[in-house]
mmCIF file of C-alpha atoms and ligand atoms in Angstrom:
data_model
loop_
_atom_site.group_PDB
_atom_site.id
_atom_site.type_symbol
_atom_site.label_atom_id
_atom_site.label_comp_id
_atom_site.label_asym_id
_atom_site.label_seq_id
_atom_site.Cartn_x
_atom_site.Cartn_y
_atom_site.Cartn_z
ATOM 1 C CA ALA A 1183 6.105 -17.377 -4.006
ATOM 2 C CA LEU A 1184 8.592 -19.216 -1.542
ATOM 3 C CA GLU A 1185 9.236 -16.970 1.635
ATOM 4 C CA ARG A 1186 10.872 -16.781 4.751
ATOM 5 C CA THR A 1187 9.182 -15.427 8.031
ATOM 6 C CA PHE A 1188 10.844 -14.767 11.468
ATOM 7 C CA SER A 1189 9.401 -16.721 14.535
ATOM 8 C CA ILE A 1190 9.493 -16.133 18.204
ATOM 9 C CA LEU A 1191 8.061 -18.893 20.466
ATOM 10 C CA LYS A 1192 8.044 -16.679 23.218
ATOM 11 C CA PRO A 1193 8.508 -16.490 27.354
ATOM 12 C CA ASP A 1194 5.071 -17.842 28.294
ATOM 13 C CA ALA A 1195 5.814 -21.053 25.649
ATOM 14 C CA THR A 1196 8.790 -21.822 26.937
ATOM 15 C CA ARG A 1197 7.975 -21.811 30.586
ATOM 16 C CA ARG A 1198 5.252 -24.072 29.921
ATOM 17 C CA ASN A 1199 7.340 -26.469 27.770
ATOM 18 C CA LEU A 1200 5.169 -25.737 24.723
ATOM 19 C CA THR A 1201 7.978 -25.201 22.001
ATOM 20 C CA GLY A 1202 7.582 -28.803 20.673
ATOM 21 C CA ALA A 1203 3.474 -28.751 20.362
ATOM 22 C CA ILE A 1204 3.996 -25.248 18.953
ATOM 23 C CA ASN A 1205 6.759 -26.697 16.387
ATOM 24 C CA ALA A 1206 4.468 -29.282 15.554
ATOM 25 C CA ILE A 1207 1.393 -26.994 14.564
ATOM 26 C CA ILE A 1208 4.145 -25.053 12.276
ATOM 27 C CA GLU A 1209 5.310 -28.001 10.706
ATOM 28 C CA LYS A 1210 1.943 -29.380 9.932
ATOM 29 C CA ALA A 1211 1.211 -26.407 8.407
ATOM 30 C CA GLY A 1212 3.505 -27.072 5.516
ATOM 31 C CA LEU A 1213 6.526 -24.215 7.245
ATOM 32 C CA ARG A 1214 9.631 -25.450 6.972
ATOM 33 C CA ILE A 1215 11.883 -24.648 10.225
ATOM 34 C CA VAL A 1216 15.295 -23.468 8.594
ATOM 35 C CA ALA A 1217 16.858 -22.006 11.366
ATOM 36 C CA GLN A 1218 16.238 -22.433 15.196
ATOM 37 C CA LYS A 1219 17.934 -21.203 18.531
ATOM 38 C CA ARG A 1220 17.002 -21.000 22.405
ATOM 39 C CA ILE A 1221 18.265 -17.359 23.933
ATOM 40 C CA HIS A 1222 17.460 -15.605 26.534
ATOM 41 C CA MET A 1223 16.962 -12.135 25.196
ATOM 42 C CA THR A 1224 18.862 -8.746 26.181
ATOM 43 C CA ARG A 1225 16.553 -5.895 27.076
ATOM 44 C CA GLY A 1226 18.523 -4.007 24.155
ATOM 45 C CA GLN A 1227 17.635 -6.895 21.758
ATOM 46 C CA ALA A 1228 14.008 -6.484 23.227
ATOM 47 C CA GLU A 1229 13.842 -2.420 22.504
ATOM 48 C CA THR A 1230 15.587 -3.034 19.228
ATOM 49 C CA PHE A 1231 13.146 -5.585 18.063
ATOM 50 C CA TYR A 1232 9.829 -4.088 19.371
ATOM 51 C CA GLY A 1233 11.164 -0.285 18.462
ATOM 52 C CA VAL A 1234 7.970 0.643 16.023
ATOM 53 C CA HIS A 1235 6.220 0.377 19.531
ATOM 54 C CA LYS A 1236 7.898 2.368 21.848
ATOM 55 C CA ASP A 1237 5.682 4.823 22.145
ATOM 56 C CA ARG A 1238 2.960 2.241 22.936
ATOM 57 C CA PRO A 1239 1.371 1.970 26.466
ATOM 58 C CA PHE A 1240 2.359 -1.576 26.751
ATOM 59 C CA PHE A 1241 6.221 -1.237 25.415
ATOM 60 C CA GLY A 1242 7.749 -1.637 28.947
ATOM 61 C CA GLU A 1243 5.665 -4.494 30.056
ATOM 62 C CA LEU A 1244 6.256 -6.144 26.326
ATOM 63 C CA VAL A 1245 9.958 -5.687 27.302
ATOM 64 C CA GLU A 1246 9.943 -7.158 30.583
ATOM 65 C CA PHE A 1247 8.072 -10.085 29.368
ATOM 66 C CA MET A 1248 10.128 -11.016 26.587
ATOM 67 C CA THR A 1249 13.027 -10.855 28.849
ATOM 68 C CA SER A 1250 11.208 -12.816 31.365
ATOM 69 C CA ALA A 1251 12.533 -16.563 30.536
ATOM 70 C CA PRO A 1252 14.168 -17.777 27.062
ATOM 71 C CA VAL A 1253 12.346 -17.540 23.860
ATOM 72 C CA VAL A 1254 12.954 -19.492 20.772
ATOM 73 C CA VAL A 1255 13.885 -17.551 17.879
ATOM 74 C CA GLN A 1256 13.209 -19.306 14.352
ATOM 75 C CA VAL A 1257 13.151 -18.702 10.761
ATOM 76 C CA LEU A 1258 10.487 -20.648 8.601
ATOM 77 C CA GLU A 1259 9.907 -21.338 5.217
ATOM 78 C CA GLY A 1260 7.471 -22.395 3.111
ATOM 79 C CA GLU A 1261 4.948 -20.779 -0.138
ATOM 80 C CA ASN A 1262 3.674 -17.387 1.379
ATOM 81 C CA ALA A 1263 5.386 -17.994 4.527
ATOM 82 C CA ILE A 1264 4.247 -14.538 5.814
ATOM 83 C CA ALA A 1265 0.692 -14.614 5.280
ATOM 84 C CA LYS A 1266 0.399 -18.291 6.402
ATOM 85 C CA TYR A 1267 2.450 -18.177 9.912
ATOM 86 C CA ARG A 1268 0.064 -15.487 10.817
ATOM 87 C CA GLU A 1269 -2.542 -17.918 9.826
ATOM 88 C CA VAL A 1270 -1.466 -20.157 11.738
ATOM 89 C CA MET A 1271 -0.810 -18.240 14.808
ATOM 90 C CA GLY A 1272 -4.540 -16.571 14.975
ATOM 91 C CA ALA A 1273 -5.314 -12.807 16.426
ATOM 92 C CA THR A 1274 -3.135 -11.410 18.652
ATOM 93 C CA ASN A 1275 -5.380 -11.447 21.221
ATOM 94 C CA PRO A 1276 -6.449 -15.075 21.991
ATOM 95 C CA ALA A 1277 -9.962 -14.102 22.566
ATOM 96 C CA ASN A 1278 -10.268 -13.523 19.136
ATOM 97 C CA ALA A 1279 -8.249 -16.122 17.763
ATOM 98 C CA ALA A 1280 -9.782 -19.448 15.466
ATOM 99 C CA PRO A 1281 -9.510 -22.685 16.930
ATOM 100 C CA GLY A 1282 -6.733 -24.890 16.015
ATOM 101 C CA THR A 1283 -4.312 -21.730 16.074
ATOM 102 C CA ILE A 1284 -1.587 -21.038 18.147
ATOM 103 C CA ARG A 1285 -2.774 -18.437 20.107
ATOM 104 C CA LYS A 1286 -6.271 -20.002 20.196
ATOM 105 C CA GLU A 1287 -4.322 -23.304 21.771
ATOM 106 C CA PHE A 1288 -1.624 -21.829 23.944
ATOM 107 C CA ALA A 1289 -2.058 -17.851 24.344
ATOM 108 C CA LEU A 1290 -2.825 -16.763 27.792
ATOM 109 C CA SER A 1291 -3.375 -13.071 27.009
ATOM 110 C CA VAL A 1292 -2.701 -10.473 24.551
ATOM 111 C CA GLY A 1293 0.859 -9.901 26.074
ATOM 112 C CA GLU A 1294 1.527 -13.197 26.844
ATOM 113 C CA ASN A 1295 0.418 -14.594 23.076
ATOM 114 C CA SER A 1296 2.849 -17.307 22.673
ATOM 115 C CA ALA A 1297 4.180 -16.550 19.204
ATOM 116 C CA HIS A 1298 5.539 -13.756 17.029
ATOM 117 C CA GLY A 1299 5.529 -13.884 13.303
ATOM 118 C CA SER A 1300 6.552 -10.948 11.071
ATOM 119 C CA ASP A 1301 3.699 -9.059 9.221
ATOM 120 C CA ALA A 1302 5.623 -8.244 5.859
ATOM 121 C CA ALA A 1303 8.351 -8.948 4.173
ATOM 122 C CA GLU A 1304 10.696 -6.126 5.147
ATOM 123 C CA THR A 1305 10.107 -6.835 8.688
ATOM 124 C CA ALA A 1306 10.517 -10.394 8.208
ATOM 125 C CA ALA A 1307 13.855 -9.593 6.341
ATOM 126 C CA GLN A 1308 14.953 -6.828 8.888
ATOM 127 C CA GLU A 1309 13.726 -9.215 12.067
ATOM 128 C CA ILE A 1310 15.554 -12.593 10.977
ATOM 129 C CA ALA A 1311 18.597 -10.098 10.363
ATOM 130 C CA GLN A 1312 18.462 -9.092 14.160
ATOM 131 C CA PHE A 1313 18.879 -12.841 14.977
ATOM 132 C CA PHE A 1314 20.408 -15.060 12.263
ATOM 133 C CA ALA A 1315 23.929 -14.685 10.523
ATOM 134 C CA GLY A 1316 23.401 -16.282 7.200
ATOM 135 C CA ASN A 1317 25.118 -19.489 7.330
ATOM 136 C CA GLU A 1318 22.712 -20.395 10.597
ATOM 137 C CA ILE A 1319 19.480 -20.487 7.827
ATOM 138 C CA VAL A 1320 19.923 -24.109 6.626
ATOM 139 C CA GLY A 1321 16.742 -24.703 3.818
HETATM 140 P P1 LIG B 1723 3.847 -9.397 18.496
HETATM 141 O O1 LIG B 1723 3.471 -10.030 17.328
HETATM 142 O O2 LIG B 1723 5.023 -9.813 19.062
HETATM 143 O O3 LIG B 1723 3.816 -7.558 18.327
HETATM 144 C C1 LIG B 1723 3.644 -6.836 19.474
HETATM 145 C C2 LIG B 1723 3.371 -7.211 20.661
HETATM 146 O O4 LIG B 1723 2.661 -6.361 21.384
HETATM 147 C C3 LIG B 1723 2.330 -8.749 20.452
HETATM 148 O O5 LIG B 1723 2.555 -9.431 19.650
HETATM 149 C C4 LIG B 1723 1.497 -8.576 21.719
HETATM 150 O O6 LIG B 1723 2.229 -9.616 22.465
HETATM 151 C C5 LIG B 1723 1.895 -7.184 22.181
HETATM 152 N N1 LIG B 1723 0.481 -6.226 22.737
HETATM 153 C C6 LIG B 1723 0.062 -5.717 22.051
HETATM 154 N N2 LIG B 1723 -1.389 -5.530 22.897
HETATM 155 C C7 LIG B 1723 -0.345 -5.435 24.282
HETATM 156 C C8 LIG B 1723 -1.561 -4.909 25.000
HETATM 157 N N3 LIG B 1723 -2.373 -4.229 25.045
HETATM 158 N N4 LIG B 1723 -0.587 -5.432 26.211
HETATM 159 C C9 LIG B 1723 0.386 -5.790 26.328
HETATM 160 N N5 LIG B 1723 1.170 -6.245 25.053
HETATM 161 C C10 LIG B 1723 0.368 -6.196 23.937
#
């Protein structure tokens, strides 16, 4: 089915000027970038976004990192976009990511892992709505 997923190009990617290189991988995979903006996340936005992880030991570090530099938030559209983007990103830990994936090519560590993608349809809708108004998404 035609789906939309939510993506973040993380601070380690913006710092190293890698957003275009990552977008090239996204587009080569057949995903269309139907919304995109560069923002500096507030602590509140990061805490809300990662609320599901609030009791994890890495939560504080995750919020620090995600607010440490600009990010690029995106909506990606395509056939099976949610699963496809997870494939294109590769495993959360770059040590386990397959060749050619964003995280294998660019990620520095499990925390500084260059990209986020939604894990399911419900979270995709929720994550998109946190960062984009309907009229900012142009398919
Ligand atoms: P993401 O897909 O953005 O969703 C949750 C994030 O938590 C995940 O990517 C990782 O970047 C981060 N994360 C997971 N495990 C750890 C860890 N052990 N230390 C730091 N960050 C982590």
